[in-house]
Short mmCIF file of C-alpha atoms in Angstrom, two decimals:
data_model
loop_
_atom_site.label_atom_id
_atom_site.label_comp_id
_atom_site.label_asym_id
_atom_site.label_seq_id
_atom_site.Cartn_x
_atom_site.Cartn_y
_atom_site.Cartn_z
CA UNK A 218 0.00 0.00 0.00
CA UNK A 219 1.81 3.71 -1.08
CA UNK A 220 1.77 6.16 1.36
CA UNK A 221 -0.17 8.99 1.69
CA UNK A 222 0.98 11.85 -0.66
CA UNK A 223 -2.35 13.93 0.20
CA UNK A 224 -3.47 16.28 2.91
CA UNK A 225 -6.19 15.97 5.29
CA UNK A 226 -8.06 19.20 3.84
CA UNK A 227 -8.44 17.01 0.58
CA UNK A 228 -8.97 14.10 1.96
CA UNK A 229 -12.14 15.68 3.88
CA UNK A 230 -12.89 17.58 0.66
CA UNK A 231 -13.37 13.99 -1.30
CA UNK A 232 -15.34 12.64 1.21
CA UNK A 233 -18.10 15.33 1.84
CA UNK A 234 -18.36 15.25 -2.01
CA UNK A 235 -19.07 11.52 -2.17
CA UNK A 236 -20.86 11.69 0.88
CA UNK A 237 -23.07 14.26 -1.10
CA UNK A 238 -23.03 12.15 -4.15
CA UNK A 239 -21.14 14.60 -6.26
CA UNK A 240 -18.08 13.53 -8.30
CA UNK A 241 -14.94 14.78 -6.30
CA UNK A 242 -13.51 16.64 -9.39
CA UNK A 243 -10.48 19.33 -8.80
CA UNK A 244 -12.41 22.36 -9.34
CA UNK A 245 -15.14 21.36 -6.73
CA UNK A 246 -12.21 20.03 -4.32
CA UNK A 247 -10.76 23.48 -4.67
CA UNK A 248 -14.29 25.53 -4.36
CA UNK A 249 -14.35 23.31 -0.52
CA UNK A 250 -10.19 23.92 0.30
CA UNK A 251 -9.55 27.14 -0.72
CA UNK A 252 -6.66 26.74 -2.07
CA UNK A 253 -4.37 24.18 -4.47
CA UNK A 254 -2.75 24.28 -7.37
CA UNK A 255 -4.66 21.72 -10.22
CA UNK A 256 -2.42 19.62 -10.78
CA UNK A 257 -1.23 18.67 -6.97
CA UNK A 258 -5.57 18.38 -6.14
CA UNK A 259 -5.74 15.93 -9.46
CA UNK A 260 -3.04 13.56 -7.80
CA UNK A 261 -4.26 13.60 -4.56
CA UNK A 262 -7.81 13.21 -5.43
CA UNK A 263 -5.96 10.49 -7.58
CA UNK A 264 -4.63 8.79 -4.67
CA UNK A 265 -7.44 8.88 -2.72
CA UNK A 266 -9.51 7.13 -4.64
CA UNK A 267 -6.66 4.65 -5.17
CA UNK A 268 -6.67 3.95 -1.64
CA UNK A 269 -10.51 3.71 -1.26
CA UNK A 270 -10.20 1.42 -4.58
CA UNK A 271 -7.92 -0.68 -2.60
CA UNK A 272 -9.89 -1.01 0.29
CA UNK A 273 -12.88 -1.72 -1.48
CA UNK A 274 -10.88 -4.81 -3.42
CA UNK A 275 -9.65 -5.76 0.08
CA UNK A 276 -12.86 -6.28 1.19
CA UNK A 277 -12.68 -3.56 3.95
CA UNK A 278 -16.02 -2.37 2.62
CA UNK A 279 -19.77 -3.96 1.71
CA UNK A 280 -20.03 -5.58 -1.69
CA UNK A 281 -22.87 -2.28 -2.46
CA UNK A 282 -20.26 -0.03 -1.66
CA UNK A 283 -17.40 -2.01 -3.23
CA UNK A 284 -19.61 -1.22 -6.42
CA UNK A 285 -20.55 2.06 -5.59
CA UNK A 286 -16.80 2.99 -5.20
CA UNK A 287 -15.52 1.00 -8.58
CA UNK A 288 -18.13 2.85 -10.45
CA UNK A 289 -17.14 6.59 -9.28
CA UNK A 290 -13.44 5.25 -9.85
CA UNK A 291 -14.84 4.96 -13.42
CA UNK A 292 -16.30 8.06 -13.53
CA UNK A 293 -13.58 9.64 -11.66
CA UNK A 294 -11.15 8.09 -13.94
CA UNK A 295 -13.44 9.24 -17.08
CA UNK A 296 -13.44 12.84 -16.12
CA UNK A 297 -9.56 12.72 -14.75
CA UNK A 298 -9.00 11.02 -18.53
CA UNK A 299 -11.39 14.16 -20.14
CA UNK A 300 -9.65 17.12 -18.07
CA UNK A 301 -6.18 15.43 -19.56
CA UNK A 302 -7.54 15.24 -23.06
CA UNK A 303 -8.64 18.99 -22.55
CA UNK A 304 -5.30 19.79 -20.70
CA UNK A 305 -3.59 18.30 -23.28
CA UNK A 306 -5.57 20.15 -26.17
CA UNK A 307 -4.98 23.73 -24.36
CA UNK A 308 -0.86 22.57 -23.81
CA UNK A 309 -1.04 21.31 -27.59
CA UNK A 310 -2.94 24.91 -28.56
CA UNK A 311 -0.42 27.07 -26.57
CA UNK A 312 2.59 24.88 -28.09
CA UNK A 313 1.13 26.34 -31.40
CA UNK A 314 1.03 30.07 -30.73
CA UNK A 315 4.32 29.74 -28.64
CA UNK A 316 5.48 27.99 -32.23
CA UNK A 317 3.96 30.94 -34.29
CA UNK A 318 5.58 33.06 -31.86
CA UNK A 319 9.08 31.89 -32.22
CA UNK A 320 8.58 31.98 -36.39
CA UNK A 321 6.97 35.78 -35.97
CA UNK A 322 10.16 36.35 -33.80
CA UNK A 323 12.88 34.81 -36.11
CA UNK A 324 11.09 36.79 -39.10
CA UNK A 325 11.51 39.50 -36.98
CA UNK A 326 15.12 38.26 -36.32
CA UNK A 327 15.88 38.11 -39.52
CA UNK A 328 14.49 41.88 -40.34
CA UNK A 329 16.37 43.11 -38.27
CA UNK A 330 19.86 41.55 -39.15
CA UNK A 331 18.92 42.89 -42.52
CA UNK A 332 18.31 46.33 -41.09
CA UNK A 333 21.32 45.91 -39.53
CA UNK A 334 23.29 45.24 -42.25
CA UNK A 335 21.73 48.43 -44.55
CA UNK A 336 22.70 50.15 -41.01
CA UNK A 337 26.20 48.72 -41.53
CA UNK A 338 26.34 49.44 -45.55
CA UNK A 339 24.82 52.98 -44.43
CA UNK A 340 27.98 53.60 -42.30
CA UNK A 341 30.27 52.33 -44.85
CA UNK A 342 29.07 55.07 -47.05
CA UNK A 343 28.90 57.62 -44.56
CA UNK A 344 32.66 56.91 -43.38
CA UNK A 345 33.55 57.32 -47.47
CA UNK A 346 31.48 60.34 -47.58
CA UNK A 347 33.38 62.27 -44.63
CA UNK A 348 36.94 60.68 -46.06
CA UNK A 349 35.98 62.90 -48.75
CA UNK A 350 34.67 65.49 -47.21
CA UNK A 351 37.82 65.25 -45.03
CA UNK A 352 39.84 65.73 -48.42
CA UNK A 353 37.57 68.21 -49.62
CA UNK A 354 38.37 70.08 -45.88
CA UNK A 355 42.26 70.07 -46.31
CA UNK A 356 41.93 71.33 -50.04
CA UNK A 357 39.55 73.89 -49.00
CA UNK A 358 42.40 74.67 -45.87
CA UNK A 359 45.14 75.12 -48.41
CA UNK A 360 42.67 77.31 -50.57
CA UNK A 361 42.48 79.48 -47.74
CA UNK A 362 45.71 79.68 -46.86
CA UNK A 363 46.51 80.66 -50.51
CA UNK A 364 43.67 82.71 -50.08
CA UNK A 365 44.96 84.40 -47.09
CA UNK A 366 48.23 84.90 -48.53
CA UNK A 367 47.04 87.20 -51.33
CA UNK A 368 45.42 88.94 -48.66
CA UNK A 369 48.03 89.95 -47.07
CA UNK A 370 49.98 90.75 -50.50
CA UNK A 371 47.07 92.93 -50.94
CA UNK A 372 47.25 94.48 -47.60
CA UNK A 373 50.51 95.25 -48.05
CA UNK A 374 50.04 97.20 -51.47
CA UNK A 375 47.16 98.94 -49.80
CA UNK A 376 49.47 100.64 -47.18
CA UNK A 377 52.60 101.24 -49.80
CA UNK A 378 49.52 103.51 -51.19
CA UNK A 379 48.23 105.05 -48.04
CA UNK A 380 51.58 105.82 -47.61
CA UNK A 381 52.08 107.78 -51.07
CA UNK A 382 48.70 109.02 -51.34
CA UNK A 383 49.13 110.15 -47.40
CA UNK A 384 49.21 114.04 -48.33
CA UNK A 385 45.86 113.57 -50.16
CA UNK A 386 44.56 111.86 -47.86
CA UNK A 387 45.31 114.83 -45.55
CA UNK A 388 43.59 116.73 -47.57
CA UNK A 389 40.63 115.15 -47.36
CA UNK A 390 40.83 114.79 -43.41
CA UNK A 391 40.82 119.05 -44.00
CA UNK A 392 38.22 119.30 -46.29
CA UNK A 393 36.00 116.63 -43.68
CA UNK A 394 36.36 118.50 -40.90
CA UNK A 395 35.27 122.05 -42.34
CA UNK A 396 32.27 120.26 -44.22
CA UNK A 397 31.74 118.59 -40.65
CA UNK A 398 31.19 122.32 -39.17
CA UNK A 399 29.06 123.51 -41.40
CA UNK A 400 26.88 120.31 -41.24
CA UNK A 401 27.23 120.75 -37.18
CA UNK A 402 26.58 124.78 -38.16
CA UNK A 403 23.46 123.86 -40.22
CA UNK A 404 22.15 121.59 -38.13
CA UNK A 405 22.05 123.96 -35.07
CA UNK A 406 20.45 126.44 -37.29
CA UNK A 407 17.61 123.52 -38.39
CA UNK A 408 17.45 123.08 -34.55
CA UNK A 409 16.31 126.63 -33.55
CA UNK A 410 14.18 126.56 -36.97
CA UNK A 411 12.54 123.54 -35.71
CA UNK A 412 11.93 124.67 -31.65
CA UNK A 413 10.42 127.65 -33.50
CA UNK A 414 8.16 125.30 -34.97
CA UNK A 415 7.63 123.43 -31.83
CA UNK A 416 6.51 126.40 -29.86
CA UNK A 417 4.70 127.25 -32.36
CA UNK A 418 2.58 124.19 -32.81
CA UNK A 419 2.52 124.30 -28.63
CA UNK A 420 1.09 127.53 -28.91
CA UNK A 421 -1.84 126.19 -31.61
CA UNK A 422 -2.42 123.27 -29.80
CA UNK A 423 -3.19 124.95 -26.36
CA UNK A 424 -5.21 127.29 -28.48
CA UNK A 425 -6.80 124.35 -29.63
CA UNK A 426 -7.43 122.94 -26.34
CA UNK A 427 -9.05 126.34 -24.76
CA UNK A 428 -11.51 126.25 -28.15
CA UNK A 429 -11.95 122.73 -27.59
CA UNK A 430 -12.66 123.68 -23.74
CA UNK A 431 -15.08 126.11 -24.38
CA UNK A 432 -17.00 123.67 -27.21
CA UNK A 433 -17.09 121.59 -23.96
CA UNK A 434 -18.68 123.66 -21.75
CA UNK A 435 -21.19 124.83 -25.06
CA UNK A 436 -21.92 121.21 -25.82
CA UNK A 437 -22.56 120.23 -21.94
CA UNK A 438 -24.77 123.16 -22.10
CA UNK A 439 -26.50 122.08 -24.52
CA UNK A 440 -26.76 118.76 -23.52
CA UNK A 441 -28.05 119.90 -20.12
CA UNK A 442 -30.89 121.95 -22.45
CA UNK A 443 -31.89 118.99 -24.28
CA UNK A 444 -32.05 116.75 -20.99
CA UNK A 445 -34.61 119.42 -19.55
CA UNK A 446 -36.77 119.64 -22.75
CA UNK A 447 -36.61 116.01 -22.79
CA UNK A 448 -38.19 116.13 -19.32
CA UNK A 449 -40.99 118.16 -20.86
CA UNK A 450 -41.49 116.52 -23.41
CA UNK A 451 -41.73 113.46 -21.35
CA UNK A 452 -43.75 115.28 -18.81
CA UNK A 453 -46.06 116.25 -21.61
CA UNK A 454 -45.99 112.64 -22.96
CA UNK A 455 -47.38 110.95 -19.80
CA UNK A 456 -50.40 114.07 -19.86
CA UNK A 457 -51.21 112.62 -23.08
CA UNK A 458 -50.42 109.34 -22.11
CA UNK A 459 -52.70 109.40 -19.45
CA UNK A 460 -55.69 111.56 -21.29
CA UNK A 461 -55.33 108.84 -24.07
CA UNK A 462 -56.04 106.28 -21.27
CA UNK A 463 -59.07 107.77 -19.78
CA UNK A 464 -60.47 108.89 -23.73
CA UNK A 465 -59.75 105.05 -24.36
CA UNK A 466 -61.57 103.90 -21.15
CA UNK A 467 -64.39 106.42 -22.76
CA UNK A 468 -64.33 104.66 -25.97
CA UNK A 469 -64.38 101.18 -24.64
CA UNK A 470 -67.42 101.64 -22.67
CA UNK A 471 -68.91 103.25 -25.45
CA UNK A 472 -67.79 100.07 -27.50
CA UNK A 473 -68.98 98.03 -25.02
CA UNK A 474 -72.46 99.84 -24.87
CA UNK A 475 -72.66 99.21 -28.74
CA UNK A 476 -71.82 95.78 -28.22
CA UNK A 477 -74.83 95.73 -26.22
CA UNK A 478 -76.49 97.23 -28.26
CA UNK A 479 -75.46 95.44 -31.65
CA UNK A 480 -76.46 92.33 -29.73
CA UNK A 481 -80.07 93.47 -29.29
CA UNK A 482 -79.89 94.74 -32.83
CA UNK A 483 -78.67 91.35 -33.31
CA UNK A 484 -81.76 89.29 -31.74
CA UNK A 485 -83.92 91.95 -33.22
CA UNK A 486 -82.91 91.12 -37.13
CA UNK A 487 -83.17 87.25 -35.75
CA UNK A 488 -86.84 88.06 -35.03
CA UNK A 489 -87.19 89.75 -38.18
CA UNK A 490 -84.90 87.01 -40.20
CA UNK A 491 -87.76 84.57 -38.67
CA UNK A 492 -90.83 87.12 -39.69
CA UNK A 493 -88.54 87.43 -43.08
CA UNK A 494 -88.75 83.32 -43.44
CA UNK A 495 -92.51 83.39 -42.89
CA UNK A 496 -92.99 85.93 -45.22
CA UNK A 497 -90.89 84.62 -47.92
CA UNK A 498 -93.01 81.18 -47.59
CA UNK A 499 -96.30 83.34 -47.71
CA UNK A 500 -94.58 84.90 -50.65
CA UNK A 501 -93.39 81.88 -52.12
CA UNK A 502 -97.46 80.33 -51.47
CA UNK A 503 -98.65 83.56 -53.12
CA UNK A 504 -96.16 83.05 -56.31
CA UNK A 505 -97.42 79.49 -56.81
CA UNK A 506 -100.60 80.22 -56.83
CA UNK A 507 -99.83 83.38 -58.92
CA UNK A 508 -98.25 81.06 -60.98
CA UNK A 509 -101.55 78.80 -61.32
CA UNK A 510 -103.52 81.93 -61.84
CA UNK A 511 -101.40 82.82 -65.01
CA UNK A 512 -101.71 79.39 -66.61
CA UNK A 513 -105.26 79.72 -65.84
CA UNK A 514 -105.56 83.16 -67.53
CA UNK A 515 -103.22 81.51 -70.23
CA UNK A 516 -105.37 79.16 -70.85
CA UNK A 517 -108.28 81.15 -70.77
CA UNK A 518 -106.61 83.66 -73.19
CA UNK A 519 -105.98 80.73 -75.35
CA UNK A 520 -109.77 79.76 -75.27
CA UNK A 521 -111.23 83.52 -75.44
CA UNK A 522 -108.48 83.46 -78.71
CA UNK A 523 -110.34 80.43 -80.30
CA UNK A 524 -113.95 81.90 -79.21
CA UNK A 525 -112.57 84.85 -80.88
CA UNK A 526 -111.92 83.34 -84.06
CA UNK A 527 -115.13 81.66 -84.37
CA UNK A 528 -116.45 84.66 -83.68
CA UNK A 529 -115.28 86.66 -86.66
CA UNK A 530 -115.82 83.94 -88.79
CA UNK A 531 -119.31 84.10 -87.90
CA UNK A 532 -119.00 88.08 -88.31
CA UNK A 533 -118.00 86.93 -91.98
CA UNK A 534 -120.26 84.49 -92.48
CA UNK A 535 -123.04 87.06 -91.20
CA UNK A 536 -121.85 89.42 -93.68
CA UNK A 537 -121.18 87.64 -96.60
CA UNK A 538 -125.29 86.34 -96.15
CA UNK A 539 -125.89 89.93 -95.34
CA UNK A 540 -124.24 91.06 -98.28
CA UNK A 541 -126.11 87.72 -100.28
CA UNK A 542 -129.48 88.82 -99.17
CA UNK A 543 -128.98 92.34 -99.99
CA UNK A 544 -127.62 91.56 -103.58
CA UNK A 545 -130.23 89.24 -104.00
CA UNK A 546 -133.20 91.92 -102.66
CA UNK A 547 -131.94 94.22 -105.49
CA UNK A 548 -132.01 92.17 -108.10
CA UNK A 549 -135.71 91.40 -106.94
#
């Protein structure tokens, strides 16, 4: 029989479990301990039911329970064998990205040794470049120098010619300094000419400022005028204001007196409207019947027309036999 690898916490975790008829798995044994690491609760659990296996085949335990036990070792073992196949997936999954990593990083890698060696090709040029640009220093150096030399040369000749053209030159210092005082001269005189001006335009501008002064005070003045007729007017406003109000109190009583009085108007021409009505259907009653009347006269024109007719041609017929009987009296 092995020892016992497992701690008592576990131990009393697997048993409430399968006292409860749960399946001791790690995550449970955990949930009741606290604390563990997986692996280390998978082998002890593992144990465990090794030992109760054992016990159970020694006959330590009734032939139910013997059962009972082999059958959660099966199921145990089942779910031990599924969280390994699971285990083993996730390893087999983060052997795949820690694979893609490694390629990503020797890409990677091998970018950068070929940055590195443009970096290195990039010196290389660089280091030619300032060789030459060393060699184009130490010509430009002895260009200067040559340079410098004809300077001096030059230098030189310049003071051989001071020194022969030194009475000229005198001269000239003469001639500057009297053309100096008359500048110096002139300029004092354009000095006074302009203080003149100054005090001049002093004098305009206080000038200026008293004028200005004085269309202060006028304008205040007036200001001060306006402001009172202003009050005045405003004085005179509210009068009017306030006589507007009471002739518009006036006038709205009066309007509301004719209000009054439009609405008795009002239920006046109703009562009229309604005696209008009736008299329009009397009117209407007397036009039908006027209207019966006239086909009656109609007709009766029509008739006394015909009766008419007859008549005159019994007028004819009278005279044509009076006119017969006379003829035939005469020639009697």
């Amino acid at each position: 029989m092995m020892s016992k690898q497992y701690s008592p916490e576990t131990y009393d975790a697997v048993m409430s479990l399968l006292k409860n008829g749960d399946t001791p798995s790690w995550r449970k044994v955990r949930e009741i301990t606290g604390h563990g690491a997986s692996n280390a609760i998978v082998r002890e659990v593992r144990q465990i039911m090794s030992e109760l296996a054992e016990r159970s085949a020694g006959g330590d335990y009734p032939k139910a329970a013997q059962d009972a036990f082999w059958n959660l070792w099966m199921n145990i073992k089942e779910i031990a064998l599924s969280e390994f196949s699971q285990e083993r997936d996730q390893f087999r999954s983060e052997a795949e990205d820690a694979k893609k990593a490694a390629q990503e990083t020797m890409e990677l890698l091998e970018r950068a040794q070929e940055r590195q060696a443009e970096r290195e090709d990039q010196i290389i040029l660089m280091r030619e470049q300032l060789n030459q640009a060393a060699q184009r220093e130490a010509q430009l150096i002895a260009q200067l120098a040559h340079a410098n030399g004809r300077i001096d040369q030059e230098l030189s000749r310049m003071e051989e010619l001071r020194t022969a053209h030194k009475a000229e030159i005198a001269t000239h210092d003469r001639e500057r300094v009297e053309w100096q005082a008359k500048l110096e001269a002139e300029t004092e005189q354009r000095h006074k000419v302009v203080a003149d001006i100054t005090l001049e335009h002093q004098r305009k501008v206080e000038r200026l400022e008293l004028e200005l002064h004085n269309e202060q005070a006028r304008y205040n003045d007036d200001t001060a005028r306006f402001l009172r007729q202003i009050d005045e007017e405003r004085v005179l406003h509210r009068k009017a204001e306030k006589e507007a109000q009471e002739v518009w109190h006036k006038l709205s009583a009066q309007l509301s007196q004719v209000n009054q009085e439009k609405a008795h108007l009002a239920g006046q021409l109703q009562v009229m409207q309604k005696e209008m009505d009736k008299v329009s259907l009397k009117n209407e009653s007397l036009e039908a019947k006027n209207d019966a009347l006239h086909t009656e006269i109609s007709k009766l024109n029509a008739l006394l027309t015909e009766q008419t007719a007859l008549l005159h041609q019994a007028q004819l017929k009278v005279v044509s036999l009076t006119d017969n009987v006379t003829h035939q009296e005469a020639d009697a």
